[in-house]
Amino acid sequence: MSTLEIKGLVASVAGKQILNGIDLVVRSGEVHAIMGPNGAGKSTLSAVIMGKPGYVVHAGQVLLDGVDLLGLPAWQRAQAGMHLVMQYPSEVPGVGITDMLHEAFSARGRDTHGLAAAVAAEADRIHFPPALLDRSLNVDLSGGEKKRNETLQLALLQPKFAILDELDSGLDIDALRDCARRVEDATNEAGALGVLAITHYNRLLEELHPDRVHILVKGRIVESGGPELADRLEIEGYDKYLKAVRL
Ligand code: ADP
Ligand code: MG
């Protein structure tokens, strides 16, 4: 059982303060959705949690089982059990997915025997065409193929916590279902993945079954609730929050 605890997080990028004090606790097996208008700071939150260069933290902590991640480079955060599914997955020419996973497994001290078979089985499970496994990472893949590819990596790496930054963007209905169900399965299987799912759409949440939904506006969580909050947002939009929050 692991806990990801974000406490009083204040951060800026390019001299502009974007996160204005974020508090959030996610435990193993839980799915927390983060919804909010464009520019609210959702991707910034994911970048700060993972340690993307260029972001300055002014206050707060990001604790994984009590250990503050903020002093660690991104690769050490990943080794500690954090994983980001990027909104726009990077293309890495010359590096195949199995090569990349081989390196990642080795770096974690995990056995790489049978990795190729595990990759093939996982590809089958999420309907990622096996012919694409020989391609360089994300190179010349469609939006949906990239997200299936990202989901495949997540499933095999088995992190403690995954942040999904708009996993649903660029996905057709079948791909959305396959990817979301795979993530949902991971929350219920051994290891009990904890998930922070950034999304604009209920369709993803219908598959992911969030325990909590948080609304992020202008760098603050302005309301938290159960799945019914996402339903209400669909009808009401963010207007009332945008009017209420002044900085
Ligand atoms: P969201 O994901 O909620 O749509 P972001 O976190 O991407 O929002 O962006 C929040 C704000 O921070 C926006 O105003 C955006 O323009 C700004 N921002 C994000 N990243 C950078 C950056 N690298 N340089 C300058 N401004 C940035
Ligand atoms: Mg974003």
mmCIF file of N, CA and C in Angstrom, residues 86-157:
data_model
loop_
_atom_site.group_PDB
_atom_site.id
_atom_site.type_symbol
_atom_site.label_atom_id
_atom_site.label_comp_id
_atom_site.label_asym_id
_atom_site.label_seq_id
_atom_site.Cartn_x
_atom_site.Cartn_y
_atom_site.Cartn_z
ATOM 1 N N MET A 86 2.122 10.903 -21.114
ATOM 2 C CA MET A 86 2.129 12.277 -21.618
ATOM 3 C C MET A 86 0.976 12.554 -22.560
ATOM 4 N N GLN A 87 0.523 13.811 -22.551
ATOM 5 C CA GLN A 87 -0.546 14.210 -23.479
ATOM 6 C C GLN A 87 -0.064 14.051 -24.918
ATOM 7 N N TYR A 88 1.165 14.479 -25.149
ATOM 8 C CA TYR A 88 1.749 14.348 -26.478
ATOM 9 C C TYR A 88 3.015 13.504 -26.366
ATOM 10 N N PRO A 89 2.883 12.166 -26.512
ATOM 11 C CA PRO A 89 4.037 11.282 -26.311
ATOM 12 C C PRO A 89 5.194 11.642 -27.257
ATOM 13 N N SER A 90 6.411 11.591 -26.717
ATOM 14 C CA SER A 90 7.597 11.950 -27.499
ATOM 15 C C SER A 90 7.940 10.851 -28.492
ATOM 16 N N GLU A 91 8.417 11.257 -29.658
ATOM 17 C CA GLU A 91 8.931 10.298 -30.627
ATOM 18 C C GLU A 91 10.430 10.117 -30.372
ATOM 19 N N VAL A 92 10.881 8.869 -30.350
ATOM 20 C CA VAL A 92 12.297 8.599 -30.086
ATOM 21 C C VAL A 92 12.852 7.739 -31.224
ATOM 22 N N PRO A 93 13.330 8.391 -32.302
ATOM 23 C CA PRO A 93 13.845 7.626 -33.443
ATOM 24 C C PRO A 93 15.013 6.741 -33.034
ATOM 25 N N GLY A 94 15.025 5.520 -33.548
ATOM 26 C CA GLY A 94 16.166 4.631 -33.314
ATOM 27 C C GLY A 94 16.044 3.781 -32.064
ATOM 28 N N VAL A 95 15.007 4.012 -31.263
ATOM 29 C CA VAL A 95 14.844 3.219 -30.040
ATOM 30 C C VAL A 95 13.500 2.491 -30.098
ATOM 31 N N GLY A 96 13.551 1.169 -30.109
ATOM 32 C CA GLY A 96 12.314 0.379 -30.141
ATOM 33 C C GLY A 96 11.698 0.280 -28.759
ATOM 34 N N ILE A 97 10.412 -0.076 -28.723
ATOM 35 C CA ILE A 97 9.724 -0.120 -27.416
ATOM 36 C C ILE A 97 10.300 -1.226 -26.522
ATOM 37 N N THR A 98 10.643 -2.379 -27.142
ATOM 38 C CA THR A 98 11.180 -3.463 -26.318
ATOM 39 C C THR A 98 12.572 -3.089 -25.790
ATOM 40 N N ASP A 99 13.368 -2.392 -26.627
ATOM 41 C CA ASP A 99 14.691 -1.909 -26.159
ATOM 42 C C ASP A 99 14.517 -0.988 -24.953
ATOM 43 N N MET A 100 13.574 -0.068 -25.091
ATOM 44 C CA MET A 100 13.357 0.908 -24.024
ATOM 45 C C MET A 100 12.924 0.202 -22.738
ATOM 46 N N LEU A 101 11.993 -0.744 -22.876
ATOM 47 C CA LEU A 101 11.513 -1.452 -21.689
ATOM 48 C C LEU A 101 12.621 -2.314 -21.081
ATOM 49 N N HIS A 102 13.466 -2.872 -21.943
ATOM 50 C CA HIS A 102 14.599 -3.664 -21.465
ATOM 51 C C HIS A 102 15.500 -2.808 -20.566
ATOM 52 N N GLU A 103 15.798 -1.601 -21.048
ATOM 53 C CA GLU A 103 16.633 -0.678 -20.254
ATOM 54 C C GLU A 103 15.941 -0.312 -18.939
ATOM 55 N N ALA A 104 14.650 -0.028 -19.039
ATOM 56 C CA ALA A 104 13.903 0.401 -17.842
ATOM 57 C C ALA A 104 13.836 -0.734 -16.815
ATOM 58 N N PHE A 105 13.613 -1.960 -17.291
ATOM 59 C CA PHE A 105 13.577 -3.115 -16.385
ATOM 60 C C PHE A 105 14.952 -3.313 -15.728
ATOM 61 N N SER A 106 16.008 -3.239 -16.544
ATOM 62 C CA SER A 106 17.359 -3.442 -16.014
ATOM 63 C C SER A 106 17.675 -2.392 -14.957
ATOM 64 N N ALA A 107 17.319 -1.152 -15.255
ATOM 65 C CA ALA A 107 17.608 -0.063 -14.313
ATOM 66 C C ALA A 107 16.883 -0.263 -12.988
ATOM 67 N N ARG A 108 15.757 -0.983 -13.029
ATOM 68 C CA ARG A 108 14.994 -1.237 -11.799
ATOM 69 C C ARG A 108 15.400 -2.562 -11.159
ATOM 70 N N GLY A 109 16.395 -3.234 -11.772
ATOM 71 C CA GLY A 109 16.837 -4.519 -11.229
ATOM 72 C C GLY A 109 15.826 -5.629 -11.464
ATOM 73 N N ARG A 110 14.946 -5.451 -12.475
ATOM 74 C CA ARG A 110 13.938 -6.481 -12.741
ATOM 75 C C ARG A 110 14.420 -7.451 -13.809
ATOM 76 N N ASP A 111 13.982 -8.664 -13.688
ATOM 77 C CA ASP A 111 14.353 -9.731 -14.615
ATOM 78 C C ASP A 111 13.809 -9.422 -16.009
ATOM 79 N N THR A 112 14.688 -9.489 -17.017
ATOM 80 C CA THR A 112 14.236 -9.180 -18.380
ATOM 81 C C THR A 112 13.946 -10.441 -19.194
ATOM 82 N N HIS A 113 14.119 -11.605 -18.566
ATOM 83 C CA HIS A 113 13.772 -12.840 -19.280
ATOM 84 C C HIS A 113 12.281 -12.853 -19.573
ATOM 85 N N GLY A 114 11.945 -13.189 -20.797
ATOM 86 C CA GLY A 114 10.526 -13.267 -21.139
ATOM 87 C C GLY A 114 9.895 -11.909 -21.406
ATOM 88 N N LEU A 115 10.725 -10.857 -21.461
ATOM 89 C CA LEU A 115 10.156 -9.519 -21.674
ATOM 90 C C LEU A 115 9.450 -9.416 -23.024
ATOM 91 N N ALA A 116 10.101 -9.951 -24.080
ATOM 92 C CA ALA A 116 9.504 -9.844 -25.423
ATOM 93 C C ALA A 116 8.127 -10.519 -25.451
ATOM 94 N N ALA A 117 8.012 -11.663 -24.772
ATOM 95 C CA ALA A 117 6.722 -12.364 -24.735
ATOM 96 C C ALA A 117 5.704 -11.548 -23.942
ATOM 97 N N ALA A 118 6.163 -10.915 -22.869
ATOM 98 C CA ALA A 118 5.255 -10.096 -22.057
ATOM 99 C C ALA A 118 4.769 -8.890 -22.857
ATOM 100 N N VAL A 119 5.670 -8.292 -23.651
ATOM 101 C CA VAL A 119 5.295 -7.153 -24.496
ATOM 102 C C VAL A 119 4.243 -7.598 -25.515
ATOM 103 N N ALA A 120 4.469 -8.767 -26.127
ATOM 104 C CA ALA A 120 3.528 -9.274 -27.134
ATOM 105 C C ALA A 120 2.159 -9.554 -26.507
ATOM 106 N N ALA A 121 2.163 -10.137 -25.305
ATOM 107 C CA ALA A 121 0.898 -10.450 -24.635
ATOM 108 C C ALA A 121 0.140 -9.165 -24.277
ATOM 109 N N GLU A 122 0.894 -8.190 -23.820
ATOM 110 C CA GLU A 122 0.279 -6.914 -23.429
ATOM 111 C C GLU A 122 -0.268 -6.180 -24.656
ATOM 112 N N ALA A 123 0.482 -6.262 -25.766
ATOM 113 C CA ALA A 123 0.036 -5.628 -27.016
ATOM 114 C C ALA A 123 -1.295 -6.247 -27.448
ATOM 115 N N ASP A 124 -1.384 -7.564 -27.325
ATOM 116 C CA ASP A 124 -2.604 -8.277 -27.688
ATOM 117 C C ASP A 124 -3.766 -7.821 -26.796
ATOM 118 N N ARG A 125 -3.469 -7.673 -25.529
ATOM 119 C CA ARG A 125 -4.512 -7.323 -24.552
ATOM 120 C C ARG A 125 -5.131 -5.953 -24.846
ATOM 121 N N ILE A 126 -4.302 -5.000 -25.299
ATOM 122 C CA ILE A 126 -4.857 -3.665 -25.567
ATOM 123 C C ILE A 126 -5.002 -3.393 -27.064
ATOM 124 N N HIS A 127 -4.921 -4.457 -27.856
ATOM 125 C CA HIS A 127 -5.118 -4.342 -29.312
ATOM 126 C C HIS A 127 -4.150 -3.372 -29.963
ATOM 127 N N PHE A 128 -2.876 -3.454 -29.561
ATOM 128 C CA PHE A 128 -1.815 -2.693 -30.223
ATOM 129 C C PHE A 128 -1.236 -3.623 -31.287
ATOM 130 N N PRO A 129 -1.276 -3.196 -32.577
ATOM 131 C CA PRO A 129 -0.854 -4.117 -33.638
ATOM 132 C C PRO A 129 0.586 -4.598 -33.442
ATOM 133 N N PRO A 130 0.802 -5.922 -33.400
ATOM 134 C CA PRO A 130 2.156 -6.450 -33.141
ATOM 135 C C PRO A 130 3.186 -5.945 -34.153
ATOM 136 N N ALA A 131 2.748 -5.675 -35.395
ATOM 137 C CA ALA A 131 3.691 -5.204 -36.416
ATOM 138 C C ALA A 131 4.330 -3.878 -36.005
ATOM 139 N N LEU A 132 3.621 -3.107 -35.159
ATOM 140 C CA LEU A 132 4.139 -1.786 -34.762
ATOM 141 C C LEU A 132 5.176 -1.885 -33.645
ATOM 142 N N LEU A 133 5.311 -3.089 -33.049
ATOM 143 C CA LEU A 133 6.279 -3.236 -31.953
ATOM 144 C C LEU A 133 7.710 -3.077 -32.438
ATOM 145 N N ASP A 134 7.927 -3.243 -33.754
ATOM 146 C CA ASP A 134 9.288 -3.113 -34.293
ATOM 147 C C ASP A 134 9.647 -1.665 -34.630
ATOM 148 N N ARG A 135 8.671 -0.782 -34.578
ATOM 149 C CA ARG A 135 8.925 0.624 -34.908
ATOM 150 C C ARG A 135 9.720 1.313 -33.802
ATOM 151 N N SER A 136 10.358 2.420 -34.178
ATOM 152 C CA SER A 136 10.942 3.277 -33.152
ATOM 153 C C SER A 136 9.810 3.853 -32.319
ATOM 154 N N LEU A 137 10.143 4.162 -31.060
ATOM 155 C CA LEU A 137 9.142 4.594 -30.094
ATOM 156 C C LEU A 137 8.309 5.768 -30.611
ATOM 157 N N ASN A 138 7.037 5.518 -30.833
ATOM 158 C CA ASN A 138 6.057 6.531 -31.229
ATOM 159 C C ASN A 138 6.272 7.154 -32.607
ATOM 160 N N VAL A 139 7.340 6.730 -33.325
ATOM 161 C CA VAL A 139 7.613 7.341 -34.624
ATOM 162 C C VAL A 139 6.590 6.848 -35.641
ATOM 163 N N ASP A 140 5.976 7.800 -36.335
ATOM 164 C CA ASP A 140 4.979 7.508 -37.375
ATOM 165 C C ASP A 140 3.774 6.718 -36.859
ATOM 166 N N LEU A 141 3.458 6.844 -35.585
ATOM 167 C CA LEU A 141 2.243 6.211 -35.063
ATOM 168 C C LEU A 141 1.115 7.245 -35.067
ATOM 169 N N SER A 142 -0.111 6.771 -35.233
ATOM 170 C CA SER A 142 -1.272 7.669 -35.141
ATOM 171 C C SER A 142 -1.456 8.059 -33.672
ATOM 172 N N GLY A 143 -2.314 9.052 -33.436
ATOM 173 C CA GLY A 143 -2.573 9.492 -32.060
ATOM 174 C C GLY A 143 -3.040 8.342 -31.183
ATOM 175 N N GLY A 144 -3.937 7.526 -31.717
ATOM 176 C CA GLY A 144 -4.468 6.403 -30.945
ATOM 177 C C GLY A 144 -3.417 5.339 -30.694
ATOM 178 N N GLU A 145 -2.581 5.074 -31.707
ATOM 179 C CA GLU A 145 -1.512 4.072 -31.540
ATOM 180 C C GLU A 145 -0.506 4.529 -30.493
ATOM 181 N N LYS A 146 -0.223 5.830 -30.472
ATOM 182 C CA LYS A 146 0.725 6.350 -29.469
ATOM 183 C C LYS A 146 0.193 6.130 -28.057
ATOM 184 N N LYS A 147 -1.097 6.360 -27.868
ATOM 185 C CA LYS A 147 -1.662 6.223 -26.526
ATOM 186 C C LYS A 147 -1.765 4.751 -26.114
ATOM 187 N N ARG A 148 -2.016 3.883 -27.089
ATOM 188 C CA ARG A 148 -2.000 2.445 -26.771
ATOM 189 C C ARG A 148 -0.577 2.034 -26.378
ATOM 190 N N ASN A 149 0.395 2.577 -27.118
ATOM 191 C CA ASN A 149 1.799 2.313 -26.845
ATOM 192 C C ASN A 149 2.175 2.788 -25.434
ATOM 193 N N GLU A 150 1.717 3.978 -25.071
ATOM 194 C CA GLU A 150 1.991 4.519 -23.738
ATOM 195 C C GLU A 150 1.342 3.642 -22.660
ATOM 196 N N THR A 151 0.142 3.172 -22.957
ATOM 197 C CA THR A 151 -0.584 2.338 -21.993
ATOM 198 C C THR A 151 0.120 0.995 -21.821
ATOM 199 N N LEU A 152 0.657 0.479 -22.921
ATOM 200 C CA LEU A 152 1.416 -0.773 -22.879
ATOM 201 C C LEU A 152 2.646 -0.627 -21.965
ATOM 202 N N GLN A 153 3.339 0.501 -22.118
ATOM 203 C CA GLN A 153 4.514 0.745 -21.250
ATOM 204 C C GLN A 153 4.107 0.798 -19.786
ATOM 205 N N LEU A 154 3.018 1.520 -19.530
ATOM 206 C CA LEU A 154 2.523 1.655 -18.158
ATOM 207 C C LEU A 154 2.203 0.278 -17.568
ATOM 208 N N ALA A 155 1.521 -0.556 -18.374
ATOM 209 C CA ALA A 155 1.101 -1.867 -17.880
ATOM 210 C C ALA A 155 2.313 -2.738 -17.544
ATOM 211 N N LEU A 156 3.360 -2.650 -18.359
ATOM 212 C CA LEU A 156 4.525 -3.505 -18.128
ATOM 213 C C LEU A 156 5.440 -2.970 -17.030
ATOM 214 N N LEU A 157 5.546 -1.654 -16.933
ATOM 215 C CA LEU A 157 6.449 -1.081 -15.935
ATOM 216 C C LEU A 157 5.872 -1.186 -14.516
#
